[in-house]
PDB file of C-alpha atoms in Angstrom:
ATOM      1  CA  MET A 856     -23.647  -5.703 -11.664  1.00 74.00           C
ATOM      2  CA  PRO A 857     -27.188  -6.789  -9.937  1.00 76.00           C
ATOM      3  CA  TRP A 858     -28.468  -5.715  -6.378  1.00 81.00           C
ATOM      4  CA  VAL A 859     -27.030  -8.377  -3.985  1.00 79.00           C
ATOM      5  CA  SER A 860     -28.320  -8.807  -0.005  1.00 78.00           C
ATOM      6  CA  GLY A 861     -28.156 -10.542   2.275  1.00 76.00           C
ATOM      7  CA  GLY A 862     -23.804 -11.963   1.945  1.00 80.00           C
ATOM      8  CA  ASN A 863     -24.153 -13.145  -1.074  1.00 90.00           C
ATOM      9  CA  ILE A 864     -21.070 -11.729  -3.225  1.00 92.00           C
ATOM     10  CA  THR A 865     -20.474  -8.865  -5.452  1.00 93.00           C
ATOM     11  CA  GLY A 866     -17.709  -8.635  -8.291  1.00 93.00           C
ATOM     12  CA  THR A 867     -15.999 -11.731  -9.261  1.00 94.00           C
ATOM     13  CA  THR A 868     -13.304 -14.626  -7.642  1.00 92.00           C
ATOM     14  CA  GLY A 869     -10.767 -16.264  -9.673  1.00 89.00           C
ATOM     15  CA  ARG A 870     -10.694 -13.766 -12.908  1.00 91.00           C
ATOM     16  CA  LYS A 871      -8.427 -10.985 -11.778  1.00 90.00           C
ATOM     17  CA  LEU A 872     -10.907  -7.973 -12.616  1.00 94.00           C
ATOM     18  CA  ARG A 873     -10.777  -4.914 -10.406  1.00 95.00           C
ATOM     19  CA  ILE A 874     -13.802  -2.907  -8.790  1.00 96.00           C
ATOM     20  CA  GLU A 875     -14.437   0.008  -9.445  1.00 96.00           C
ATOM     21  CA  GLY A 876     -16.953   1.387  -7.215  1.00 96.00           C
ATOM     22  CA  ILE A 877     -20.115   0.339  -5.248  1.00 96.00           C
ATOM     23  CA  ASN A 878     -23.878   1.463  -4.588  1.00 95.00           C
ATOM     24  CA  ILE A 879     -24.686   0.287  -1.282  1.00 95.00           C
ATOM     25  CA  ASN A 880     -28.556   1.051   0.141  1.00 92.00           C
ATOM     26  CA  LEU A 881     -30.486  -0.333   2.733  1.00 89.00           C
ATOM     27  CA  SER A 882     -33.822  -2.557   2.410  1.00 81.00           C
ATOM     28  CA  GLN A 883     -36.439  -0.523   4.226  1.00 71.00           C
ATOM     29  CA  ASP A 884     -37.823  -4.183   5.013  1.00 70.00           C
ATOM     30  CA  THR A 885     -35.231  -3.871   7.536  1.00 66.00           C
ATOM     31  CA  VAL A 886     -34.693  -0.555   9.143  1.00 70.00           C
ATOM     32  CA  HIS A 887     -38.301  -0.358   9.442  1.00 72.00           C
ATOM     33  CA  SER A 888     -38.655   2.960  11.332  1.00 79.00           C
ATOM     34  CA  LEU A 889     -34.948   3.212  12.534  1.00 88.00           C
ATOM     35  CA  THR A 890     -33.155   6.441  12.565  1.00 91.00           C
ATOM     36  CA  GLY A 891     -30.040   7.016  11.122  1.00 92.00           C
ATOM     37  CA  THR A 892     -28.252   5.852   7.959  1.00 93.00           C
ATOM     38  CA  ILE A 893     -25.693   3.541   6.498  1.00 95.00           C
ATOM     39  CA  MET A 894     -22.114   5.064   5.147  1.00 96.00           C
ATOM     40  CA  TYR A 895     -19.107   3.966   3.225  1.00 97.00           C
ATOM     41  CA  ARG A 896     -15.640   5.085   1.955  1.00 96.00           C
ATOM     42  CA  THR A 897     -13.314   3.842  -0.749  1.00 96.00           C
ATOM     43  CA  HIS A 898      -9.876   3.627  -0.640  1.00 94.00           C
ATOM     44  CA  VAL A 899      -9.393   4.066  -4.918  1.00 92.00           C
ATOM     45  CA  GLN A 900      -5.801   3.537  -6.560  1.00 90.00           C
ATOM     46  CA  ASP A 901      -3.800   7.025  -6.800  1.00 84.00           C
ATOM     47  CA  ILE A 902      -6.622   8.847  -5.211  1.00 87.00           C
ATOM     48  CA  GLY A 903      -6.938   7.570  -1.727  1.00 87.00           C
ATOM     49  CA  TRP A 904      -9.702   7.813   0.483  1.00 90.00           C
ATOM     50  CA  THR A 905     -12.779   9.592  -0.810  1.00 92.00           C
ATOM     51  CA  GLY A 906     -15.643  11.016   0.634  1.00 93.00           C
ATOM     52  CA  TRP A 907     -18.478   9.128   2.828  1.00 94.00           C
ATOM     53  CA  LYS A 908     -21.194   7.855   0.989  1.00 96.00           C
ATOM     54  CA  THR A 909     -25.289   7.047   2.124  1.00 94.00           C
ATOM     55  CA  LEU A 910     -28.114   4.958   0.725  1.00 90.00           C
ATOM     56  CA  GLY A 911     -27.308   4.623  -2.660  1.00 89.00           C
ATOM     57  CA  GLN A 912     -24.727   6.949  -3.939  1.00 95.00           C
ATOM     58  CA  TYR A 913     -21.405   5.829  -5.885  1.00 96.00           C
ATOM     59  CA  SER A 914     -18.844   5.443  -4.050  1.00 96.00           C
ATOM     60  CA  GLY A 915     -15.235   4.889  -6.816  1.00 95.00           C
ATOM     61  CA  THR A 916     -14.461   5.576 -10.184  1.00 94.00           C
ATOM     62  CA  SER A 917     -16.044   5.073 -13.516  1.00 92.00           C
ATOM     63  CA  GLY A 918     -14.408   5.000 -16.511  1.00 90.00           C
ATOM     64  CA  ARG A 919     -10.863   5.715 -15.356  1.00 91.00           C
ATOM     65  CA  ALA A 920      -9.493   2.448 -14.846  1.00 90.00           C
ATOM     66  CA  LYS A 921      -8.792   2.586 -11.177  1.00 94.00           C
ATOM     67  CA  GLN A 922      -9.065  -0.061  -8.502  1.00 95.00           C
ATOM     68  CA  VAL A 923     -10.941  -0.212  -5.480  1.00 96.00           C
ATOM     69  CA  GLU A 924      -8.218  -1.103  -2.728  1.00 95.00           C
ATOM     70  CA  ALA A 925     -10.090  -1.203   0.453  1.00 96.00           C
ATOM     71  CA  ILE A 926     -13.816   0.210   2.060  1.00 97.00           C
ATOM     72  CA  GLU A 927     -15.070   1.024   4.780  1.00 96.00           C
ATOM     73  CA  ILE A 928     -18.791   0.926   6.041  1.00 97.00           C
ATOM     74  CA  LYS A 929     -20.406   2.259   8.776  1.00 97.00           C
ATOM     75  CA  LEU A 930     -24.043   2.654  10.648  1.00 96.00           C
ATOM     76  CA  THR A 931     -26.012   6.097  12.520  1.00 95.00           C
ATOM     77  CA  GLY A 932     -28.653   6.993  15.083  1.00 94.00           C
ATOM     78  CA  GLN A 933     -30.646   4.030  15.911  1.00 94.00           C
ATOM     79  CA  LEU A 934     -29.214   1.341  13.192  1.00 94.00           C
ATOM     80  CA  ALA A 935     -25.587   1.250  15.001  1.00 94.00           C
ATOM     81  CA  THR A 936     -27.583   0.751  18.410  1.00 94.00           C
ATOM     82  CA  PHE A 937     -29.163  -2.605  17.087  1.00 93.00           C
ATOM     83  CA  TYR A 938     -27.417  -3.835  14.454  1.00 94.00           C
ATOM     84  CA  ASN A 939     -23.801  -4.481  13.481  1.00 96.00           C
ATOM     85  CA  ILE A 940     -22.777  -4.191   9.735  1.00 96.00           C
ATOM     86  CA  TYR A 941     -20.240  -6.419   8.507  1.00 97.00           C
ATOM     87  CA  TYR A 942     -17.983  -6.527   5.190  1.00 97.00           C
ATOM     88  CA  SER A 943     -15.505  -8.495   3.670  1.00 97.00           C
ATOM     89  CA  SER A 944     -13.042  -8.427   1.396  1.00 97.00           C
ATOM     90  CA  HIS A 945     -11.754 -10.675  -1.617  1.00 97.00           C
ATOM     91  CA  ILE A 946      -8.424  -9.144  -2.761  1.00 95.00           C
ATOM     92  CA  GLU A 947      -5.751  -9.676  -5.271  1.00 91.00           C
ATOM     93  CA  ASN A 948      -3.023 -11.909  -3.859  1.00 85.00           C
ATOM     94  CA  TYR A 949      -5.280 -12.885  -0.845  1.00 90.00           C
ATOM     95  CA  GLY A 950      -8.415 -14.148  -1.321  1.00 93.00           C
ATOM     96  CA  TRP A 951     -11.526 -13.317   0.829  1.00 96.00           C
ATOM     97  CA  LEU A 952     -10.211 -11.714   3.984  1.00 95.00           C
ATOM     98  CA  GLY A 953     -11.891 -12.075   7.330  1.00 95.00           C
ATOM     99  CA  TRP A 954     -14.954  -9.914   8.222  1.00 96.00           C
ATOM    100  CA  ALA A 955     -14.336  -6.154   9.163  1.00 96.00           C
ATOM    101  CA  SER A 956     -17.159  -4.232  11.136  1.00 96.00           C
ATOM    102  CA  ASN A 957     -18.262  -0.724  11.723  1.00 96.00           C
ATOM    103  CA  GLY A 958     -16.084   1.507  10.293  1.00 94.00           C
ATOM    104  CA  GLN A 959     -13.059  -1.239  10.186  1.00 94.00           C
ATOM    105  CA  THR A 960     -11.144  -0.652   7.057  1.00 94.00           C
ATOM    106  CA  SER A 961     -11.763  -4.734   4.675  1.00 96.00           C
ATOM    107  CA  GLY A 962      -9.006  -4.931   2.070  1.00 94.00           C
ATOM    108  CA  SER A 963      -5.366  -3.188   1.596  1.00 90.00           C
ATOM    109  CA  THR A 964      -3.839  -0.184   1.556  1.00 81.00           C
ATOM    110  CA  GLY A 965       0.258   1.300   0.855  1.00 73.00           C
ATOM    111  CA  ILE A 966       0.504  -2.324  -1.549  1.00 77.00           C
ATOM    112  CA  SER A 967      -1.424  -1.609  -4.750  1.00 80.00           C
ATOM    113  CA  TYR A 968      -3.844  -4.802  -4.302  1.00 89.00           C
ATOM    114  CA  ARG A 969      -7.345  -4.680  -6.030  1.00 95.00           C
ATOM    115  CA  VAL A 970     -10.709  -5.536  -4.320  1.00 97.00           C
ATOM    116  CA  GLU A 971     -12.372  -8.362  -6.578  1.00 97.00           C
ATOM    117  CA  ALA A 972     -15.598  -9.295  -4.860  1.00 96.00           C
ATOM    118  CA  LEU A 973     -17.026  -7.983  -1.606  1.00 97.00           C
ATOM    119  CA  ARG A 974     -19.727  -9.296   0.556  1.00 97.00           C
ATOM    120  CA  ILE A 975     -21.727  -7.071   2.803  1.00 97.00           C
ATOM    121  CA  ASN A 976     -24.398  -8.342   6.047  1.00 95.00           C
ATOM    122  CA  LEU A 977     -26.173  -6.772   8.314  1.00 94.00           C
ATOM    123  CA  VAL A 978     -26.590  -8.510  11.805  1.00 94.00           C
ATOM    124  CA  ARG A 979     -28.633  -7.783  14.783  1.00 93.00           C
ATOM    125  CA  LYS A 980     -26.463  -6.774  18.374  1.00 94.00           C
ATOM    126  CA  GLY A 981     -25.887  -9.616  20.185  1.00 94.00           C
ATOM    127  CA  ALA A 982     -25.757 -12.506  16.877  1.00 95.00           C
ATOM    128  CA  PRO A 983     -22.412 -14.204  15.970  1.00 95.00           C
ATOM    129  CA  ALA A 984     -20.024 -12.749  12.849  1.00 95.00           C
ATOM    130  CA  PRO A 985     -21.048 -14.175   9.606  1.00 95.00           C
ATOM    131  CA  GLY A 986     -17.616 -16.107   9.606  1.00 94.00           C
ATOM    132  CA  SER A 987     -14.328 -15.289  11.240  1.00 94.00           C
ATOM    133  CA  VAL A 988     -13.250 -11.496  12.219  1.00 93.00           C
ATOM    134  CA  ALA A 989      -9.543 -12.104  11.751  1.00 90.00           C
ATOM    135  CA  ASN A 990      -7.201 -10.532   9.384  1.00 89.00           C
ATOM    136  CA  TYR A 991     -10.108  -8.411   7.824  1.00 92.00           C
ATOM    137  CA  TYR A 992      -6.992  -6.012   6.217  1.00 90.00           C
ATOM    138  CA  LYS A 993      -3.477  -6.284   4.977  1.00 84.00           C
ATOM    139  CA  ASN A 994      -1.375  -3.240   4.506  1.00 75.00           C
ATOM    140  CA  LYS A 995       2.128  -4.756   3.939  1.00 60.00           C
ATOM    141  CA  PRO A 996       2.804  -7.087   0.980  1.00 51.00           C
ATOM    142  CA  VAL A 997       4.139 -10.670   2.009  1.00 48.00           C
ATOM    143  CA  TYR A 998       7.468 -10.375   0.597  1.00 50.00           C
ATOM    144  CA  THR A 999      10.137 -13.176   0.297  1.00 53.00           C
ATOM    145  CA  PRO A1000      13.749 -12.421  -0.634  1.00 56.00           C
ATOM    146  CA  LYS A1001      15.168 -13.951  -3.502  1.00 58.00           C
ATOM    147  CA  PRO A1002      18.111 -16.334  -3.028  1.00 62.00           C
ATOM    148  CA  ALA A1003      19.723 -16.091  -6.827  1.00 64.00           C
ATOM    149  CA  ALA A1004      18.957 -11.964  -6.661  1.00 64.00           C
ATOM    150  CA  LEU A1005      20.795 -11.787  -2.533  1.00 66.00           C
ATOM    151  CA  ASP A1006      23.779 -13.987  -3.804  1.00 81.00           C
ATOM    152  CA  VAL A1007      24.511 -11.618  -6.666  1.00 88.00           C
ATOM    153  CA  MET A1008      23.688  -8.827  -4.667  1.00 93.00           C
ATOM    154  CA  SER A1009      26.238 -10.353  -1.272  1.00 92.00           C
ATOM    155  CA  LYS A1010      28.941 -10.548  -4.074  1.00 92.00           C
ATOM    156  CA  ASN A1011      28.725  -7.546  -6.154  1.00 93.00           C
ATOM    157  CA  ALA A1012      29.108  -6.365  -2.364  1.00 95.00           C
ATOM    158  CA  GLN A1013      31.944  -7.381  -1.201  1.00 95.00           C
ATOM    159  CA  VAL A1014      33.835  -6.029  -4.439  1.00 95.00           C
ATOM    160  CA  ARG A1015      32.932  -2.277  -3.449  1.00 96.00           C
ATOM    161  CA  ALA A1016      34.636   0.157  -1.844  1.00 96.00           C
ATOM    162  CA  SER A1017      32.698   3.341   0.515  1.00 97.00           C
ATOM    163  CA  SER A1018      34.273   6.594   2.372  1.00 96.00           C
ATOM    164  CA  THR A1019      32.259   5.455   4.999  1.00 96.00           C
ATOM    165  CA  ARG A1020      31.424   2.365   7.071  1.00 95.00           C
ATOM    166  CA  TRP A1021      27.787   1.668   4.777  1.00 96.00           C
ATOM    167  CA  LEU A1022      27.046   0.815   1.356  1.00 97.00           C
ATOM    168  CA  ILE A1023      23.864   0.748  -0.112  1.00 98.00           C
ATOM    169  CA  MET A1024      23.436  -1.714  -3.185  1.00 98.00           C
ATOM    170  CA  THR A1025      20.186  -1.390  -4.782  1.00 97.00           C
ATOM    171  CA  ASP A1026      19.053  -4.582  -7.727  1.00 96.00           C
ATOM    172  CA  THR A1027      16.446  -2.558  -9.890  1.00 97.00           C
ATOM    173  CA  SER A1028      15.415  -6.130 -11.507  1.00 94.00           C
ATOM    174  CA  ALA A1029      14.543  -7.867  -8.048  1.00 92.00           C
ATOM    175  CA  CYS A1030      13.184  -4.478  -6.583  1.00 94.00           C
ATOM    176  CA  GLN A1031      15.316  -4.756  -3.451  1.00 94.00           C
ATOM    177  CA  VAL A1032      17.121  -2.633  -1.308  1.00 96.00           C
ATOM    178  CA  GLY A1033      20.010  -3.973   0.467  1.00 95.00           C
ATOM    179  CA  VAL A1034      22.150  -2.224   3.246  1.00 95.00           C
ATOM    180  CA  TYR A1035      25.927  -2.983   4.317  1.00 95.00           C
ATOM    181  CA  SER A1036      28.068  -2.510   7.183  1.00 94.00           C
ATOM    182  CA  GLY A1037      32.171  -3.188   6.977  1.00 94.00           C
ATOM    183  CA  SER A1038      34.509  -2.926   4.412  1.00 94.00           C
ATOM    184  CA  TYR A1039      35.838  -3.361   1.495  1.00 94.00           C
ATOM    185  CA  GLY A1040      35.788  -7.653   1.177  1.00 93.00           C
ATOM    186  CA  ASN A1041      34.172  -7.984   4.707  1.00 93.00           C
ATOM    187  CA  TRP A1042      30.980  -6.032   3.873  1.00 93.00           C
ATOM    188  CA  SER A1043      27.640  -7.934   5.597  1.00 92.00           C
ATOM    189  CA  ARG A1044      24.202  -7.141   5.232  1.00 92.00           C
ATOM    190  CA  VAL A1045      22.016  -5.751   8.241  1.00 88.00           C
ATOM    191  CA  ALA A1046      19.372  -4.656   6.062  1.00 90.00           C
ATOM    192  CA  LEU A1047      17.601  -5.869   3.373  1.00 91.00           C
ATOM    193  CA  TRP A1048      13.977  -4.122   2.200  1.00 92.00           C
ATOM    194  CA  SER A1049      11.786  -4.240  -1.173  1.00 93.00           C
ATOM    195  CA  CYS A1050      11.663  -0.848  -3.178  1.00 96.00           C
ATOM    196  CA  GLY A1051      10.700   0.404  -5.965  1.00 96.00           C
ATOM    197  CA  PRO A1052      12.844   1.835  -8.527  1.00 97.00           C
ATOM    198  CA  GLY A1053      12.402   3.263 -11.496  1.00 96.00           C
ATOM    199  CA  LYS A1054       9.490   2.451 -14.582  1.00 95.00           C
ATOM    200  CA  PRO A1055      10.618   1.081 -17.871  1.00 95.00           C
ATOM    201  CA  SER A1056      10.344   4.622 -19.627  1.00 96.00           C
ATOM    202  CA  THR A1057      11.746   6.389 -16.591  1.00 96.00           C
ATOM    203  CA  PRO A1058      14.112   4.375 -15.235  1.00 97.00           C
ATOM    204  CA  THR A1059      16.667   4.237 -11.954  1.00 98.00           C
ATOM    205  CA  VAL A1060      20.204   5.606 -12.996  1.00 98.00           C
ATOM    206  CA  LYS A1061      22.493   2.346 -12.727  1.00 97.00           C
ATOM    207  CA  GLY A1062      26.231   3.039 -11.679  1.00 97.00           C
ATOM    208  CA  GLU A1063      27.965   3.811  -8.558  1.00 97.00           C
ATOM    209  CA  PHE A1064      27.132   6.668  -6.479  1.00 98.00           C
ATOM    210  CA  THR A1065      27.866   8.835  -3.413  1.00 98.00           C
ATOM    211  CA  ILE A1066      25.120  10.031  -0.875  1.00 98.00           C
ATOM    212  CA  TYR A1067      25.737  13.824  -1.142  1.00 97.00           C
ATOM    213  CA  GLY A1068      22.194  15.101   0.474  1.00 96.00           C
ATOM    214  CA  ARG A1069      18.913  14.607   2.540  1.00 96.00           C
ATOM    215  CA  GLY A1070      15.717  16.375   3.178  1.00 97.00           C
ATOM    216  CA  LYS A1071      12.959  15.665   5.213  1.00 95.00           C
ATOM    217  CA  SER A1072      10.176  16.083   2.205  1.00 96.00           C
ATOM    218  CA  PHE A1073       9.271  16.780  -1.199  1.00 96.00           C
ATOM    219  CA  GLY A1074       6.185  16.970  -3.501  1.00 93.00           C
ATOM    220  CA  SER A1075       3.377  18.931  -4.949  1.00 93.00           C
ATOM    221  CA  ARG A1076      -0.394  20.153  -4.675  1.00 91.00           C
ATOM    222  CA  SER A1077      -0.522  16.515  -4.820  1.00 91.00           C
ATOM    223  CA  TYR A1078       1.798  14.456  -2.690  1.00 95.00           C
ATOM    224  CA  THR A1079       4.184  14.476  -0.725  1.00 96.00           C
ATOM    225  CA  CYS A1080       7.590  12.205  -0.175  1.00 97.00           C
ATOM    226  CA  TRP A1081       9.190  11.933   3.130  1.00 96.00           C
ATOM    227  CA  TYR A1082      12.843  11.470   4.040  1.00 96.00           C
ATOM    228  CA  TYR A1083      15.223  11.714   0.735  1.00 98.00           C
ATOM    229  CA  THR A1084      18.268  10.858   0.664  1.00 98.00           C
ATOM    230  CA  GLN A1085      20.141  12.051  -2.208  1.00 97.00           C
ATOM    231  CA  PHE A1086      22.818  10.017  -4.164  1.00 98.00           C
ATOM    232  CA  TYR A1087      23.107  11.790  -8.125  1.00 97.00           C
ATOM    233  CA  GLY A1088      21.301  14.562  -9.420  1.00 96.00           C
ATOM    234  CA  ASN A1089      17.738  14.844  -8.632  1.00 95.00           C
ATOM    235  CA  TYR A1090      17.502  11.123  -7.936  1.00 97.00           C
ATOM    236  CA  LEU A1091      16.747   9.782  -4.443  1.00 98.00           C
ATOM    237  CA  PHE A1092      15.796   7.301  -2.317  1.00 98.00           C
ATOM    238  CA  HIS A1093      12.408   8.487  -0.564  1.00 98.00           C
ATOM    239  CA  SER A1094       9.019   6.986   1.216  1.00 96.00           C
ATOM    240  CA  VAL A1095       6.395   6.201  -1.136  1.00 95.00           C
ATOM    241  CA  LEU A1096       3.824   8.578  -1.997  1.00 94.00           C
ATOM    242  CA  TYR A1097       1.614  10.311   0.671  1.00 94.00           C
ATOM    243  CA  ASN A1098      -1.464  12.492   0.389  1.00 93.00           C
ATOM    244  CA  ARG A1099       0.052  15.692   0.572  1.00 92.00           C
ATOM    245  CA  GLY A1100       1.498  16.871   3.953  1.00 93.00           C
ATOM    246  CA  SER A1101       0.319  13.715   5.166  1.00 92.00           C
ATOM    247  CA  MET A1102       2.628  10.844   6.385  1.00 89.00           C
ATOM    248  CA  THR A1103      -0.374   8.051   7.640  1.00 85.00           C
ATOM    249  CA  GLN A1104      -2.734   8.154   4.259  1.00 88.00           C
ATOM    250  CA  ILE A1105      -0.758   6.598   1.623  1.00 89.00           C
ATOM    251  CA  GLN A1106      -1.215   7.459  -2.005  1.00 90.00           C
ATOM    252  CA  ASP A1107       0.755   5.097  -3.805  1.00 90.00           C
ATOM    253  CA  GLY A1108       2.161   2.926  -1.886  1.00 90.00           C
ATOM    254  CA  THR A1109       3.139   0.440  -4.023  1.00 91.00           C
ATOM    255  CA  LEU A1110       6.587  -1.554  -3.824  1.00 92.00           C
ATOM    256  CA  GLY A1111       8.429  -4.355  -5.299  1.00 91.00           C
ATOM    257  CA  LYS A1112       7.589  -3.462  -8.769  1.00 92.00           C
ATOM    258  CA  GLN A1113       9.212  -0.829 -11.171  1.00 95.00           C
ATOM    259  CA  VAL A1114       6.961   2.046 -10.582  1.00 94.00           C
ATOM    260  CA  SER A1115       8.740   6.047  -9.636  1.00 96.00           C
ATOM    261  CA  HIS A1116       9.830   8.055 -12.357  1.00 95.00           C
ATOM    262  CA  GLY A1117      13.175   7.257 -11.250  1.00 97.00           C
ATOM    263  CA  CYS A1118      14.172   8.132  -7.956  1.00 98.00           C
ATOM    264  CA  VAL A1119      13.868   4.340  -5.272  1.00 98.00           C
ATOM    265  CA  ARG A1120      10.707   4.545  -3.566  1.00 97.00           C
ATOM    266  CA  LEU A1121      10.568   2.883   0.168  1.00 95.00           C
ATOM    267  CA  ASP A1122       7.991   2.252   3.125  1.00 94.00           C
ATOM    268  CA  ILE A1123       8.637   5.588   5.039  1.00 93.00           C
ATOM    269  CA  ASN A1124      10.016   3.686   8.075  1.00 91.00           C
ATOM    270  CA  ASN A1125      13.063   2.665   5.784  1.00 93.00           C
ATOM    271  CA  ALA A1126      13.394   6.149   4.224  1.00 95.00           C
ATOM    272  CA  LYS A1127      13.527   7.441   7.448  1.00 94.00           C
ATOM    273  CA  TRP A1128      16.388   5.243   8.454  1.00 93.00           C
ATOM    274  CA  LEU A1129      18.452   5.773   5.465  1.00 95.00           C
ATOM    275  CA  TYR A1130      17.984   9.407   6.140  1.00 95.00           C
ATOM    276  CA  ASP A1131      19.054   9.136  10.044  1.00 93.00           C
ATOM    277  CA  ASN A1132      21.685   6.774   9.558  1.00 93.00           C
ATOM    278  CA  ILE A1133      23.967   6.897   6.610  1.00 95.00           C
ATOM    279  CA  PRO A1134      26.365   9.640   6.162  1.00 95.00           C
ATOM    280  CA  ASN A1135      27.273  11.343   3.323  1.00 96.00           C
ATOM    281  CA  GLY A1136      30.076   9.938   1.472  1.00 96.00           C
ATOM    282  CA  THR A1137      28.487   5.939   1.497  1.00 97.00           C
ATOM    283  CA  LYS A1138      28.729   4.636  -1.535  1.00 98.00           C
ATOM    284  CA  VAL A1139      25.969   3.387  -3.165  1.00 98.00           C
ATOM    285  CA  VAL A1140      25.092   0.587  -6.356  1.00 98.00           C
ATOM    286  CA  ILE A1141      22.832   1.213  -8.614  1.00 98.00           C
ATOM    287  CA  TYR A1142      22.504  -2.955 -10.782  1.00 96.00           C
TER     288      TYR A1142
END
């Protein structure tokens, strides 16, 4: 796409197209003899944060069909003393977000929403922002429970027995995990979470199972999953994928979709809650 400036839009809106990478430069007419530079990095699907780039270097990927999900831009030196850098992302399912500035994260992480367009504006210190600076970043999906699916889940729960006072119901179609407390015929739901069960090619096993093991983490050279709770063979409840050894850098935080290799992915806080609170012997129903 051609170069744009002055807060004009690069990318597209209303066409469901992703940005895969970006080059950012500074006009010498603007910076004159000021020291410093502009630096930027992108959060890319399945990769996470890339390294910092500067002055026209490409940040992102090309030819790999991977979307940019967030961006951070900052100034250094005298440029940072005399100017603010503002930037706003148009992201999937939300539209335009507010204006982030000076290294803040614009876009989303952990929810797999593509950046479709960007606006960037260099503003002198003391001058107003180009627009609202609220809601410039999203890290949790808008999640509305599906009433019909919940009714089915609760009805199914009442005819199940568990060896503990807990029962875990998992709807792989609605991508929901329900945590119930009580006993046969008298179960009350105490939590409802969005989850990421197995994708169609590697589905989550269905049936009735029992919790029998747990551990703090597992992974590979490229990722770590935290707080797993085991219910059948290698099938687990566990956190979404994080960069290796990190509890803060999410590599793939997709929930609400069938996305895994068979396990049931959860937000790390929910995975830890299961790990901490649900005893071995608890019934798990997957359907």
